[in-house]
CSV table of N, CA and C in Angstrom, one decimal:
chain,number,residue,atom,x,y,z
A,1,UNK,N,0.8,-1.1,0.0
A,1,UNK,CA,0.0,0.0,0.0
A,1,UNK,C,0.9,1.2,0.0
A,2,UNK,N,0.4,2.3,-1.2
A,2,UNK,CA,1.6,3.3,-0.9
A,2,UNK,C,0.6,4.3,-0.2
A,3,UNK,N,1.1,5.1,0.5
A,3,UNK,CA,0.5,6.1,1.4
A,3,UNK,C,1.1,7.4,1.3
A,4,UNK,N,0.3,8.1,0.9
A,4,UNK,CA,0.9,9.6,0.3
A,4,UNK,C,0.4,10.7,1.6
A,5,UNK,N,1.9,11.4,1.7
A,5,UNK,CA,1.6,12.4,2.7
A,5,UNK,C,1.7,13.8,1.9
A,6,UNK,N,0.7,14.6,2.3
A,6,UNK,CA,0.7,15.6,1.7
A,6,UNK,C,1.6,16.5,2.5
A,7,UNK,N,2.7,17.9,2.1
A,7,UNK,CA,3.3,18.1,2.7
A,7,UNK,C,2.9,19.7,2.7
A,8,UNK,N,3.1,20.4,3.8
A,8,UNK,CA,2.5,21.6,4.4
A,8,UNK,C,3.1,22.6,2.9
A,9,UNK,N,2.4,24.1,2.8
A,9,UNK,CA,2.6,24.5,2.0
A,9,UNK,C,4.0,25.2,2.6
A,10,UNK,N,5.3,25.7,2.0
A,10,UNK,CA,6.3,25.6,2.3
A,10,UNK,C,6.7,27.2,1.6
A,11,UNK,N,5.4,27.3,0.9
A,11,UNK,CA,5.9,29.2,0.9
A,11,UNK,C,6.0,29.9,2.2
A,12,UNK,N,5.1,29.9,3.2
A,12,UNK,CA,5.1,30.7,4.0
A,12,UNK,C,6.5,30.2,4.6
A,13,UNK,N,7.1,29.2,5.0
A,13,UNK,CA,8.5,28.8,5.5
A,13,UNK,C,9.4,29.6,5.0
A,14,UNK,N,9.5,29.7,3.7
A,14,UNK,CA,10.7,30.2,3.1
A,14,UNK,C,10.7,31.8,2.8
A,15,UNK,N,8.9,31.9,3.2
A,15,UNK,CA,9.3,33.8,3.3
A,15,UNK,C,9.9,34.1,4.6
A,16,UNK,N,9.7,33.2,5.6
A,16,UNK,CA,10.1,33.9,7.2
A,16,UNK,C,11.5,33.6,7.0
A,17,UNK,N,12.5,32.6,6.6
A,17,UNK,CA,13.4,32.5,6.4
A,17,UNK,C,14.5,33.3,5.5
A,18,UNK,N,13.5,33.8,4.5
A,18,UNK,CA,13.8,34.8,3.8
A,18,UNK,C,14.3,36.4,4.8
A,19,UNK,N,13.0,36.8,5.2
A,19,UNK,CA,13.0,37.6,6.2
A,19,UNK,C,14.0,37.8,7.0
A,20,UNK,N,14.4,36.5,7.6
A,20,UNK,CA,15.0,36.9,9.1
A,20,UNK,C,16.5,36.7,8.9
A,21,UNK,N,16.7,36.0,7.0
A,21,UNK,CA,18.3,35.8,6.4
A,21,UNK,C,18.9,37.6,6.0
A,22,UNK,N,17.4,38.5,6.1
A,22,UNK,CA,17.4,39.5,5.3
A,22,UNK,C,17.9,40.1,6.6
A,23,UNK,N,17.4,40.1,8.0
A,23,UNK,CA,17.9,40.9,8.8
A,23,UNK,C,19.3,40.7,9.5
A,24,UNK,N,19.2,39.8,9.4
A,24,UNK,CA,20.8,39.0,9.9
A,24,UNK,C,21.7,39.7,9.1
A,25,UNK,N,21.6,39.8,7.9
A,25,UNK,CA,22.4,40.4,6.5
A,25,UNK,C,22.6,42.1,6.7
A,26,UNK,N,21.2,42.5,7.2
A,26,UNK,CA,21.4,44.0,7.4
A,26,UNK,C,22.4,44.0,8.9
A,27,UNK,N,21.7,43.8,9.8
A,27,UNK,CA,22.6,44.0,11.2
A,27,UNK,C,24.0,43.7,11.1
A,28,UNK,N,24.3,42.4,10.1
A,28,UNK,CA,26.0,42.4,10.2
A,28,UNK,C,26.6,43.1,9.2
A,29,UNK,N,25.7,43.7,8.7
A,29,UNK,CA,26.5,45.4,7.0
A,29,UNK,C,26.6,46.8,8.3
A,30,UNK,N,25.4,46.8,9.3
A,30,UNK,CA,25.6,48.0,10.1
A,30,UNK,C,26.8,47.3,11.1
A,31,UNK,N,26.9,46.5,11.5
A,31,UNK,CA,28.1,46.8,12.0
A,31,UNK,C,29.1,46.5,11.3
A,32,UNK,N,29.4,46.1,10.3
A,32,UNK,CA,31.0,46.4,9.6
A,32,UNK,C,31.1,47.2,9.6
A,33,UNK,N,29.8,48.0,8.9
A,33,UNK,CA,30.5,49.4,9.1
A,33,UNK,C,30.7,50.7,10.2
A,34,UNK,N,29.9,50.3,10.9
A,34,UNK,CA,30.4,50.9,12.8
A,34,UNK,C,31.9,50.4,13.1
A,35,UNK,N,31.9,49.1,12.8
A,35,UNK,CA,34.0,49.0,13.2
A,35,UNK,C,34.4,49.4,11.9
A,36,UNK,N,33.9,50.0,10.7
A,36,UNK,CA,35.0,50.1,9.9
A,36,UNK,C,35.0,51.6,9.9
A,37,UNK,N,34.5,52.2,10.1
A,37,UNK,CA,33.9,53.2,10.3
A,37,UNK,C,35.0,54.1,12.1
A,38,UNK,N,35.8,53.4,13.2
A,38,UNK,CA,36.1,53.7,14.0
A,38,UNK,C,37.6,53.0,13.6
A,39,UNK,N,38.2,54.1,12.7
A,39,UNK,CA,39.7,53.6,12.1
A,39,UNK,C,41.1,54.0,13.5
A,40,UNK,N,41.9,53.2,13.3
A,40,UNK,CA,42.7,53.2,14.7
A,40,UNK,C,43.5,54.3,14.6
A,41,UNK,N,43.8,55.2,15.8
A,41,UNK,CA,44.2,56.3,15.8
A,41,UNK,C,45.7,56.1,16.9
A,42,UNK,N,46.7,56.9,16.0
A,42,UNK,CA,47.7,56.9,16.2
A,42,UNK,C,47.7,58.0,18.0
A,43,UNK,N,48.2,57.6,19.0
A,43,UNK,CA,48.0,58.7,19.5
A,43,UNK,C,48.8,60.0,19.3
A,44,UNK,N,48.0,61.0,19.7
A,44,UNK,CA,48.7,62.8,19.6
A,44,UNK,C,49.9,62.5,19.8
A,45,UNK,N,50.7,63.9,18.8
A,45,UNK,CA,51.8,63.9,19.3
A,45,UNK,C,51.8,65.5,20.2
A,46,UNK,N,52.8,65.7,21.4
A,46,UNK,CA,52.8,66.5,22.0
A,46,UNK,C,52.7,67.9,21.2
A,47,UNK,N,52.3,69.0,21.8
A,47,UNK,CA,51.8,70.3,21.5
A,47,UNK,C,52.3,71.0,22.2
A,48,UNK,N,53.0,72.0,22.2
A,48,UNK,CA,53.4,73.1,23.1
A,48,UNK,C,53.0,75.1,22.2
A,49,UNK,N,52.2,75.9,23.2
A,49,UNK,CA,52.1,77.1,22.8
A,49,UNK,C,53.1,78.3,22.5
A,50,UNK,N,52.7,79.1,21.6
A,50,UNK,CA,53.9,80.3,21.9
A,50,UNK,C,53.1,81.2,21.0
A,51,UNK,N,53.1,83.3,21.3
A,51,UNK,CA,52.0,84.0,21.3
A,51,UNK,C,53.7,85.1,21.7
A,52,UNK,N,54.3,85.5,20.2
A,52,UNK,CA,55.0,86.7,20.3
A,52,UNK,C,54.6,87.4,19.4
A,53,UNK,N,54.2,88.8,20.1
A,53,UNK,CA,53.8,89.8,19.6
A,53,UNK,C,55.0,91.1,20.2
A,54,UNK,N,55.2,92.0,19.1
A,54,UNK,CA,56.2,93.1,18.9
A,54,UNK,C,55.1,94.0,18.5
A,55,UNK,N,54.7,95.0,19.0
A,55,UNK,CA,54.0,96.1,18.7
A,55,UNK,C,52.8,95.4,18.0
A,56,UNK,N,52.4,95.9,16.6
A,56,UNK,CA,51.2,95.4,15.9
A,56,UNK,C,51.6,94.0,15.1
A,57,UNK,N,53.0,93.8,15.1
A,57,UNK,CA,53.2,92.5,14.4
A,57,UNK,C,53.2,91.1,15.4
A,58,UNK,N,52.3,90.4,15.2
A,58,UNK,CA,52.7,89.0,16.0
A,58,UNK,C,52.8,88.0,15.2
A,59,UNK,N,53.2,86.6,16.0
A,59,UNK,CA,53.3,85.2,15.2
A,59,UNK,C,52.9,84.2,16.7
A,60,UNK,N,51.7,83.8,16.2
A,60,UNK,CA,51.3,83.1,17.5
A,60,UNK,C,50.8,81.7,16.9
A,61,UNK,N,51.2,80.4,17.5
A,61,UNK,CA,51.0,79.2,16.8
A,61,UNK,C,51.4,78.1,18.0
A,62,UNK,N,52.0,77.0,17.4
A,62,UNK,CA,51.9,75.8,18.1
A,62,UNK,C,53.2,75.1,17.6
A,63,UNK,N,53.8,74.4,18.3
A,63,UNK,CA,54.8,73.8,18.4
A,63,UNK,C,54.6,72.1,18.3
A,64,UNK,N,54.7,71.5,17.1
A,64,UNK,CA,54.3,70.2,17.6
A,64,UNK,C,55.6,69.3,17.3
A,65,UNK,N,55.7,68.4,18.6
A,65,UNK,CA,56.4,67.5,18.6
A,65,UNK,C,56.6,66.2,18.0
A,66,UNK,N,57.4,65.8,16.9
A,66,UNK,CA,57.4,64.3,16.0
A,66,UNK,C,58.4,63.9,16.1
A,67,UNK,N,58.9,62.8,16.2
A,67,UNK,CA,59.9,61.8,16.8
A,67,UNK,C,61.3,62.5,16.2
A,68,UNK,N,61.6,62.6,15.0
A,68,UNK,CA,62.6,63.2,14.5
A,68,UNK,C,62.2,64.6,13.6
A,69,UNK,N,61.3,65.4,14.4
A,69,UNK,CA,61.0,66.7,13.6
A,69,UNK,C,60.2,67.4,14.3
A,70,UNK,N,60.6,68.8,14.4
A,70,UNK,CA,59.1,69.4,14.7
A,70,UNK,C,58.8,70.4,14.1
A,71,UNK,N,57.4,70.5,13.7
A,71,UNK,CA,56.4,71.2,13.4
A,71,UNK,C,55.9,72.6,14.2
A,72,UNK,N,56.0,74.2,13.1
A,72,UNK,CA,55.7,74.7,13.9
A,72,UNK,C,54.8,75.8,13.0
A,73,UNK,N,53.6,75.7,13.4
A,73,UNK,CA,52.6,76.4,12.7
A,73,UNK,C,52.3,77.4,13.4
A,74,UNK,N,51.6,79.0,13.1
A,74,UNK,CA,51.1,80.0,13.5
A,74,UNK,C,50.5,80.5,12.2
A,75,UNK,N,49.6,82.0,13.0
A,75,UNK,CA,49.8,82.9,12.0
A,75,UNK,C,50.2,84.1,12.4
A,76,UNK,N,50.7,84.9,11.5
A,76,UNK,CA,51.7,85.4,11.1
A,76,UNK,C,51.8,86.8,10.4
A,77,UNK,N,51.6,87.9,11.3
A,77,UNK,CA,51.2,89.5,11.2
A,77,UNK,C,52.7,90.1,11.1
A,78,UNK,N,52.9,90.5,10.0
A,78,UNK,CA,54.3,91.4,9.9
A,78,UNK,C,53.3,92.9,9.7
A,79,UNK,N,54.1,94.0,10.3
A,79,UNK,CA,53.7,95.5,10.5
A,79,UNK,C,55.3,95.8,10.4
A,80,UNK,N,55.7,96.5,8.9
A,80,UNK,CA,56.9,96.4,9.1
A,80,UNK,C,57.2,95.4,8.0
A,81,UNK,N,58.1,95.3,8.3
A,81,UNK,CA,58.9,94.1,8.0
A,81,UNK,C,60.2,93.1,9.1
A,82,UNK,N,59.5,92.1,8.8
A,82,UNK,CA,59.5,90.9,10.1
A,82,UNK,C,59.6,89.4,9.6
A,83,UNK,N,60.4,88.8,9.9
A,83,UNK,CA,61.0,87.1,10.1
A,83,UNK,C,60.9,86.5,11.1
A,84,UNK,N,59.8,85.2,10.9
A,84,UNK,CA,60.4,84.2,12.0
A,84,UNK,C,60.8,83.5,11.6
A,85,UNK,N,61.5,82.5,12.8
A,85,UNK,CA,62.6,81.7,12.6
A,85,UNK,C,62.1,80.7,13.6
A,86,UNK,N,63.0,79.1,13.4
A,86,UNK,CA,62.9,78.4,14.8
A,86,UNK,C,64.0,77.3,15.0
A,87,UNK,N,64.5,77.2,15.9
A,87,UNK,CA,65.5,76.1,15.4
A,87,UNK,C,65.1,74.7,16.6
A,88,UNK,N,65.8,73.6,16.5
A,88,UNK,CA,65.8,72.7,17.2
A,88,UNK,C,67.3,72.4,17.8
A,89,UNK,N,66.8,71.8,19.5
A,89,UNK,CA,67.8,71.6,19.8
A,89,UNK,C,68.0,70.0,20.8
A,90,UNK,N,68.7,69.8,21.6
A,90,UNK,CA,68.9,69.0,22.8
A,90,UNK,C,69.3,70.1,23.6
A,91,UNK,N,68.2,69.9,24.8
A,91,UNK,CA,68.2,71.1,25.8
A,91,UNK,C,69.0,71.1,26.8
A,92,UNK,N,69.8,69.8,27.4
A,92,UNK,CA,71.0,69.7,28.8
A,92,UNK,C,72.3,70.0,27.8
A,93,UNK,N,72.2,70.1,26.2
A,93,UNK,CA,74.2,69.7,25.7
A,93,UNK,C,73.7,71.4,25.4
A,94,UNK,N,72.3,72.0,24.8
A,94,UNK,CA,72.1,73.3,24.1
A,94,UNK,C,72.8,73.1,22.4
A,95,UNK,N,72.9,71.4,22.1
A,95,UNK,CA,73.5,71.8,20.9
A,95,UNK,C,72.1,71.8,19.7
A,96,UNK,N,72.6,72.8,18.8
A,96,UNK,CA,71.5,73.1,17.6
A,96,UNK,C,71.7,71.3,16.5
A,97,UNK,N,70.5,71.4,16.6
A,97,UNK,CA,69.7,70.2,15.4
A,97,UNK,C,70.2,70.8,14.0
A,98,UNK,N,69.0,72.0,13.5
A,98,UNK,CA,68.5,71.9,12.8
A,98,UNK,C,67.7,73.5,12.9
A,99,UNK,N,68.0,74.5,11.4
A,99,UNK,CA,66.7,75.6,12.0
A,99,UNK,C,66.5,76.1,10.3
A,100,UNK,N,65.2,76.8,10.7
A,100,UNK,CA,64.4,77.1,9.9
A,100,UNK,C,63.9,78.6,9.9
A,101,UNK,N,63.8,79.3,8.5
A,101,UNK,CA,62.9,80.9,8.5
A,101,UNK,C,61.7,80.7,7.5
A,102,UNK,N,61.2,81.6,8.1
A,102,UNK,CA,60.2,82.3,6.8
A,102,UNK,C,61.4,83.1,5.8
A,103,UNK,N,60.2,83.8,5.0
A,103,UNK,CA,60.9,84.8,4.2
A,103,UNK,C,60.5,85.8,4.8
A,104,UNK,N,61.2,87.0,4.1
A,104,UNK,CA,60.9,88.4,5.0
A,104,UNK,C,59.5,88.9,5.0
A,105,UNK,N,58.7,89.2,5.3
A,105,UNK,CA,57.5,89.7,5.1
A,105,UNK,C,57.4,90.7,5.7
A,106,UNK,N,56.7,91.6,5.0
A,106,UNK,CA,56.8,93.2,4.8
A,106,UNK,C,55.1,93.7,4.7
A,107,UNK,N,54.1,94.3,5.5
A,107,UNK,CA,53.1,94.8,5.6
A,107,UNK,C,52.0,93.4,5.5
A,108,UNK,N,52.2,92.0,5.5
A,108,UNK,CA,51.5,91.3,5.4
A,108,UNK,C,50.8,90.4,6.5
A,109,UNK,N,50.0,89.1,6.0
A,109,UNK,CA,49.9,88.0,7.2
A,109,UNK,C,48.9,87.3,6.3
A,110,UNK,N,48.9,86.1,7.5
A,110,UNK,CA,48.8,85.3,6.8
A,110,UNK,C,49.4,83.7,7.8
A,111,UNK,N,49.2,82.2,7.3
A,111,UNK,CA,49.2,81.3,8.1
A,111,UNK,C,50.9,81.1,7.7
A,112,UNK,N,51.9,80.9,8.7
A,112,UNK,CA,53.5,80.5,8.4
A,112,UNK,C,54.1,79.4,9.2
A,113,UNK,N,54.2,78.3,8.1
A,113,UNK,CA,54.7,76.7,8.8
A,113,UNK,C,56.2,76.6,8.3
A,114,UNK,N,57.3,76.1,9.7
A,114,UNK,CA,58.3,75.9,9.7
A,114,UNK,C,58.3,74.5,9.9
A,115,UNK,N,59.3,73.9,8.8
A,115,UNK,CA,59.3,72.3,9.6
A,115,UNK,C,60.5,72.1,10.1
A,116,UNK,N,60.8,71.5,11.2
A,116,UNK,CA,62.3,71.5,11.3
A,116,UNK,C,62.8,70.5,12.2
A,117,UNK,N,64.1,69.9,11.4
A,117,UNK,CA,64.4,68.7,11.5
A,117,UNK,C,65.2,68.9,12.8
A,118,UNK,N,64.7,67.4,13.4
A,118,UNK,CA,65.8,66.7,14.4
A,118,UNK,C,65.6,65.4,14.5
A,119,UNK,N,66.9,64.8,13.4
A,119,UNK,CA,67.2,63.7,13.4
A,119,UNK,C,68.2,63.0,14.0
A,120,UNK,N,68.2,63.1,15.7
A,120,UNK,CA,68.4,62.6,16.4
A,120,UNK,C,67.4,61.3,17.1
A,121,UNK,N,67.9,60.4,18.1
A,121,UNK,CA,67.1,59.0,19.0
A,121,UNK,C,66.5,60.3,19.8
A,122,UNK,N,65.1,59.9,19.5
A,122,UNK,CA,64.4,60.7,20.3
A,122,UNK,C,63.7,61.9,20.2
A,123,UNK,N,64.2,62.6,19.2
A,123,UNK,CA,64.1,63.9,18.3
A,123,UNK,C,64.7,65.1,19.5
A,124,UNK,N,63.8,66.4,19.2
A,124,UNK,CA,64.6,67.3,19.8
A,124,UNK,C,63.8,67.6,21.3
A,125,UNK,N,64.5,68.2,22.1
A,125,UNK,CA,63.9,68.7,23.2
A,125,UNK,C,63.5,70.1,23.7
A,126,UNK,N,64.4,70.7,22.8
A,126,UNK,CA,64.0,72.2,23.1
A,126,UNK,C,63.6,73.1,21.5
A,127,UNK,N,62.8,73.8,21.6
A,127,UNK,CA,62.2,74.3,20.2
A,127,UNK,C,62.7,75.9,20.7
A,128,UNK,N,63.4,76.9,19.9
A,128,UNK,CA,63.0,78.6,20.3
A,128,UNK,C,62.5,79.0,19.0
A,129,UNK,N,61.6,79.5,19.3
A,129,UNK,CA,61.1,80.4,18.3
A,129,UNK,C,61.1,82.0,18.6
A,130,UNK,N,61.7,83.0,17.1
A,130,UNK,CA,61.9,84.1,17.1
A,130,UNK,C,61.4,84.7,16.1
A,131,UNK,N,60.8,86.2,16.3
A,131,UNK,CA,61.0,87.2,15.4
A,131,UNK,C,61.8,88.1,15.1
A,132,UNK,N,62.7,88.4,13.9
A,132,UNK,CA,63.2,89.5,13.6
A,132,UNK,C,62.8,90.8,13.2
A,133,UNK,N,63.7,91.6,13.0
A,133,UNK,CA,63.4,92.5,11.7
A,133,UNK,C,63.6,92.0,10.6
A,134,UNK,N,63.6,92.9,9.5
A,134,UNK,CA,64.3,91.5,8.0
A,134,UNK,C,65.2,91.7,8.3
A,135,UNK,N,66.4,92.2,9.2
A,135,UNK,CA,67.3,92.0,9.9
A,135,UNK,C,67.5,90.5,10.6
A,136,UNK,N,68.0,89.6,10.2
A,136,UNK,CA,68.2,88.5,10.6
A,136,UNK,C,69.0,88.6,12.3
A,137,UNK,N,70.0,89.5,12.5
A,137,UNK,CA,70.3,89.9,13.9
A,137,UNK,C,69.6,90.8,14.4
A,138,UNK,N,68.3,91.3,14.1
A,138,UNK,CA,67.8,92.5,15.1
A,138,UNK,C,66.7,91.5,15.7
A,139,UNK,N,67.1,90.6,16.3
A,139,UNK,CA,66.1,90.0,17.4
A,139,UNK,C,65.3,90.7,18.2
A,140,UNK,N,63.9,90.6,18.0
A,140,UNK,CA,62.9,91.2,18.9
A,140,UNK,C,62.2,90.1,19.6
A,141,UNK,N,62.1,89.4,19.8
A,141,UNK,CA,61.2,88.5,20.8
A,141,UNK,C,61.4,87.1,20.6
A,142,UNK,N,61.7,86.2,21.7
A,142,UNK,CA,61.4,84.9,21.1
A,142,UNK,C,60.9,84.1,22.7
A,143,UNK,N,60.5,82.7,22.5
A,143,UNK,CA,60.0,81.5,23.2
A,143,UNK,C,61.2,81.0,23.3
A,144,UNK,N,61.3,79.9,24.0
A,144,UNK,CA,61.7,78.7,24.7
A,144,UNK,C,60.7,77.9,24.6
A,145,UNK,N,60.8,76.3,24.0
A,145,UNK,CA,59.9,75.4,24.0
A,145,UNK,C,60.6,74.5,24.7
A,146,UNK,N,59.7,73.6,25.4
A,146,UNK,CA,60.7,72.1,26.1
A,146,UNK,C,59.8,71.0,25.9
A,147,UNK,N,59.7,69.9,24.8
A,147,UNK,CA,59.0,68.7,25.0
A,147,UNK,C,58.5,68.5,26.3
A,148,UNK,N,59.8,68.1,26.8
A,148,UNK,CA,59.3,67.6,28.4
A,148,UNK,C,58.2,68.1,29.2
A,149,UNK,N,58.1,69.5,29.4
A,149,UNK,CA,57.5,70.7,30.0
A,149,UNK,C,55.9,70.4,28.9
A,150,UNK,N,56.0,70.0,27.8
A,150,UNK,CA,54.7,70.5,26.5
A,150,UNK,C,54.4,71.8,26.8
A,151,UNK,N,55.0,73.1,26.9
A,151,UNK,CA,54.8,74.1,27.2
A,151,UNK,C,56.3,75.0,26.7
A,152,UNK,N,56.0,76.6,26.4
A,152,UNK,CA,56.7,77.7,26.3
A,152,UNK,C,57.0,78.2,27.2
A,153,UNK,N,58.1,78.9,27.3
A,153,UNK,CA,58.5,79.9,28.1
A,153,UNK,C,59.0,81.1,27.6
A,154,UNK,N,58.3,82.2,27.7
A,154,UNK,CA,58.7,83.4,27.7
A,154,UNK,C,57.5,84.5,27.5
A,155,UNK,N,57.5,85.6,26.6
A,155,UNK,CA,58.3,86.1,25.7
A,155,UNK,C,59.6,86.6,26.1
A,156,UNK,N,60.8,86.7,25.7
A,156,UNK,CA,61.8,87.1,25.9
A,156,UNK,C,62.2,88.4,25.4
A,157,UNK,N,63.4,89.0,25.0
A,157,UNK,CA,63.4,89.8,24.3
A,157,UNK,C,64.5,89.6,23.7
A,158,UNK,N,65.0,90.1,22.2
A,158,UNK,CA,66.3,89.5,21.1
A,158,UNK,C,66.2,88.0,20.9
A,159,UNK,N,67.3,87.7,20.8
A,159,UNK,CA,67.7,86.5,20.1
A,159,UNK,C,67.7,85.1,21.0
A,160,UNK,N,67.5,84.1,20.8
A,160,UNK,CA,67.6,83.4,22.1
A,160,UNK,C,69.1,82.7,21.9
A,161,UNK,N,69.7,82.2,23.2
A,161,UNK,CA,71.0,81.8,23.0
A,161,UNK,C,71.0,80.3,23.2
């Protein structure tokens, strides 16, 4: 005797399975892209301030520290005509890295990035930053920068030594 089983209708099966393959599919696309989306971040590199101003001309910016270099961004108001400069150093020997100028700027301003090398273990530890006249020796104001410290010291007045 053959005995025939009739078998349940199997659309509705394969829509809920449809369904629930469909949400499975969405939740694991939102999160790929939530972790792909939270890219790995190098941590900061240190920052230190400096804000010299000489009458109506100033150069006020940021000092940033990178393993063999640093970065030194402001902006940059000449009244006159005015140079900054910045050099790198090791702060217990005082000996110079590495230094860097603008060009002379004369009645202008504007954003002024110095990069300046210290390719030394460890990079540098002391940063000064100065303005001149376009007189490269008529030092009018400068900082002291110290990694260590992440912080400026001064304003000073002339040249720093």
């Amino acid at each position: 005797m053959v005995v025939m089983v009739r078998l349940q209708d199997t659309t509705q099966a394969k829509s809920r399975t449809r369904k629930v393959g469909a949400v499975v599919a969405a939740v694991a696309s939102v999160t790929g892209m939530v972790f792909a989306a939270a890219p790995a971040t190098a941590a900061a590199y240190p920052t230190s301030t400096f804000s010299i101003q000489v009458g109506a001309s100033y150069y006020k910016g940021t000092v940033t520290w990178y393993n063999r270099s640093v970065g030194v961004t402001g902006a940059f108001k000449a009244v006159g005509c005015r140079r900054v400069y910045a050099d790198t150093r090791i702060a217990n020997s005082g000996r110079r890295l590495d230094w860097q100028s603008s060009s002379t700027w004369c009645d202008e301003s504007g954003p002024a990035t110095l990069a300046v090398n210290a390719d030394v273990p460890g990079g540098a530890t002391k940063v000064n930053v100065w303005m001149t006249t376009g007189n490269p020796n008529e030092g009018l104001e400068h900082f002291s920068c110290y990694r260590d410290f992440s912080t400026c010291f001064g304003p000073y007045v002339g040249l720093p030594q």
